[in-house]
Structure formats: C-alpha cells, structure tokens
Amino acid sequence: MTTFISIIDDLGVRKVAEVCGISVRAVYKWRKANALPRTEFTGETSYASRLSEALGHRFSAEDILEIARPRKS
C-alpha cells in the first residue's frame, strides 16, 4: 500500500517543496501528518496535481488526494 510519506520520500522533500512552492519545513509537517493540508481539500490549493505531474503521472491527482487524506485518529 502506498502512503503519502512514501510519495514524499520518492520525490524527495526538497523537490516536493520546490514543485509545490512551499518551504521544506512545511513538507516535513505534511510528512509527519502523512496528509496534505486542509486547503487541498477545500479547493484553495492544487498540490496533488503538481505532485502527480512531478511523479510523471504514476499517480493521478485524485489518487494522491485519497492517499493523502487526513485520517481521524
């Protein structure tokens, strides 16, 4: 099973930060949460599509959104 952490690790933290236009620190926060931020699910950002493109479309943006959805603990 693919996790969001494995997607980040596959690309590399610095590459994810560069592709998404955010700080390396923010990517580490995503990695710790194993999820994209709320803004991705409210339509304010489009990180999943940027990540999909950076991954050569191995995962669609919809797949990444499902993988990186915050889980209730």
PDB file of C-alpha atoms in Angstrom:
ATOM      1  CA  MET A   1       0.000   0.000   0.000  1.00  0.00           C
ATOM      2  CA  THR A   2       1.308   3.417  -0.942  1.00  0.00           C
ATOM      3  CA  THR A   3       1.397   6.105   1.728  1.00  0.00           C
ATOM      4  CA  PHE A   4       1.805   9.825   1.364  1.00  0.00           C
ATOM      5  CA  ILE A   5       5.103   9.502   3.216  1.00  0.00           C
ATOM      6  CA  SER A   6       6.368   7.136   0.506  1.00  0.00           C
ATOM      7  CA  ILE A   7       5.302   9.605  -2.196  1.00  0.00           C
ATOM      8  CA  ILE A   8       7.233  12.395  -0.455  1.00  0.00           C
ATOM      9  CA  ASP A   9      10.250  10.137   0.037  1.00  0.00           C
ATOM     10  CA  ASP A  10      10.135   9.034  -3.611  1.00  0.00           C
ATOM     11  CA  LEU A  11      10.361  12.615  -4.861  1.00  0.00           C
ATOM     12  CA  GLY A  12      12.458  13.956  -2.008  1.00  0.00           C
ATOM     13  CA  VAL A  13      11.480  16.637   0.472  1.00  0.00           C
ATOM     14  CA  ARG A  14      13.313  19.431  -1.353  1.00  0.00           C
ATOM     15  CA  LYS A  15      11.749  18.508  -4.700  1.00  0.00           C
ATOM     16  CA  VAL A  16       8.245  18.431  -3.170  1.00  0.00           C
ATOM     17  CA  ALA A  17       8.855  21.869  -1.637  1.00  0.00           C
ATOM     18  CA  GLU A  18      10.098  23.216  -4.965  1.00  0.00           C
ATOM     19  CA  VAL A  19       7.235  21.733  -7.002  1.00  0.00           C
ATOM     20  CA  CYS A  20       4.578  22.971  -4.567  1.00  0.00           C
ATOM     21  CA  GLY A  21       6.161  26.358  -3.907  1.00  0.00           C
ATOM     22  CA  ILE A  22       6.343  25.835  -0.147  1.00  0.00           C
ATOM     23  CA  SER A  23       9.066  25.546   2.472  1.00  0.00           C
ATOM     24  CA  VAL A  24      10.964  22.366   3.293  1.00  0.00           C
ATOM     25  CA  ARG A  25       9.630  22.739   6.849  1.00  0.00           C
ATOM     26  CA  ALA A  26       6.041  22.629   5.544  1.00  0.00           C
ATOM     27  CA  VAL A  27       6.780  19.390   3.673  1.00  0.00           C
ATOM     28  CA  TYR A  28       8.130  17.840   6.868  1.00  0.00           C
ATOM     29  CA  LYS A  29       4.849  18.795   8.575  1.00  0.00           C
ATOM     30  CA  TRP A  30       2.921  17.045   5.797  1.00  0.00           C
ATOM     31  CA  ARG A  31       5.190  14.036   6.155  1.00  0.00           C
ATOM     32  CA  LYS A  32       4.649  13.865   9.903  1.00  0.00           C
ATOM     33  CA  ALA A  33       0.867  14.077   9.426  1.00  0.00           C
ATOM     34  CA  ASN A  34       1.009  11.686   6.431  1.00  0.00           C
ATOM     35  CA  ALA A  35      -1.510  14.037   4.822  1.00  0.00           C
ATOM     36  CA  LEU A  36      -1.931  17.094   2.664  1.00  0.00           C
ATOM     37  CA  PRO A  37      -3.212  20.266   4.361  1.00  0.00           C
ATOM     38  CA  ARG A  38      -6.901  21.151   4.663  1.00  0.00           C
ATOM     39  CA  THR A  39      -6.542  23.743   1.888  1.00  0.00           C
ATOM     40  CA  GLU A  40      -6.046  20.937  -0.615  1.00  0.00           C
ATOM     41  CA  PHE A  41      -9.476  19.501   0.165  1.00  0.00           C
ATOM     42  CA  THR A  42     -11.292  22.848   0.153  1.00  0.00           C
ATOM     43  CA  GLY A  43     -10.004  23.719  -3.314  1.00  0.00           C
ATOM     44  CA  GLU A  44      -7.716  26.529  -2.176  1.00  0.00           C
ATOM     45  CA  THR A  45      -4.556  24.769  -3.414  1.00  0.00           C
ATOM     46  CA  SER A  46      -3.660  22.215  -6.083  1.00  0.00           C
ATOM     47  CA  TYR A  47      -0.662  20.402  -4.628  1.00  0.00           C
ATOM     48  CA  ALA A  48      -1.950  16.953  -5.642  1.00  0.00           C
ATOM     49  CA  SER A  49      -1.941  17.834  -9.336  1.00  0.00           C
ATOM     50  CA  ARG A  50       1.550  19.333  -9.049  1.00  0.00           C
ATOM     51  CA  LEU A  51       2.800  16.197  -7.302  1.00  0.00           C
ATOM     52  CA  SER A  52       1.128  13.977  -9.906  1.00  0.00           C
ATOM     53  CA  GLU A  53       2.925  15.850 -12.669  1.00  0.00           C
ATOM     54  CA  ALA A  54       6.265  15.655 -10.829  1.00  0.00           C
ATOM     55  CA  LEU A  55       5.784  11.894 -10.448  1.00  0.00           C
ATOM     56  CA  GLY A  56       5.272  11.502 -14.191  1.00  0.00           C
ATOM     57  CA  HIS A  57       1.573  10.756 -13.606  1.00  0.00           C
ATOM     58  CA  ARG A  58       2.296   7.422 -11.870  1.00  0.00           C
ATOM     59  CA  PHE A  59      -0.477   8.541  -9.520  1.00  0.00           C
ATOM     60  CA  SER A  60      -3.359  10.745 -10.609  1.00  0.00           C
ATOM     61  CA  ALA A  61      -4.192  13.841  -8.597  1.00  0.00           C
ATOM     62  CA  GLU A  62      -7.324  12.041  -7.393  1.00  0.00           C
ATOM     63  CA  ASP A  63      -5.242   9.068  -6.214  1.00  0.00           C
ATOM     64  CA  ILE A  64      -2.898  11.371  -4.314  1.00  0.00           C
ATOM     65  CA  LEU A  65      -5.846  13.143  -2.696  1.00  0.00           C
ATOM     66  CA  GLU A  66      -7.202   9.807  -1.496  1.00  0.00           C
ATOM     67  CA  ILE A  67      -3.808   8.596  -0.273  1.00  0.00           C
ATOM     68  CA  ALA A  68      -3.066  11.909   1.474  1.00  0.00           C
ATOM     69  CA  ARG A  69      -6.494  12.410   3.046  1.00  0.00           C
ATOM     70  CA  PRO A  70      -6.260  13.173   6.780  1.00  0.00           C
ATOM     71  CA  ARG A  71      -7.425  10.228   8.868  1.00  0.00           C
ATOM     72  CA  LYS A  72      -9.296  10.598  12.111  1.00  0.00           C
ATOM     73  CA  SER A  73      -7.340   9.115  14.974  1.00  0.00           C
TER      74      SER A  73
END
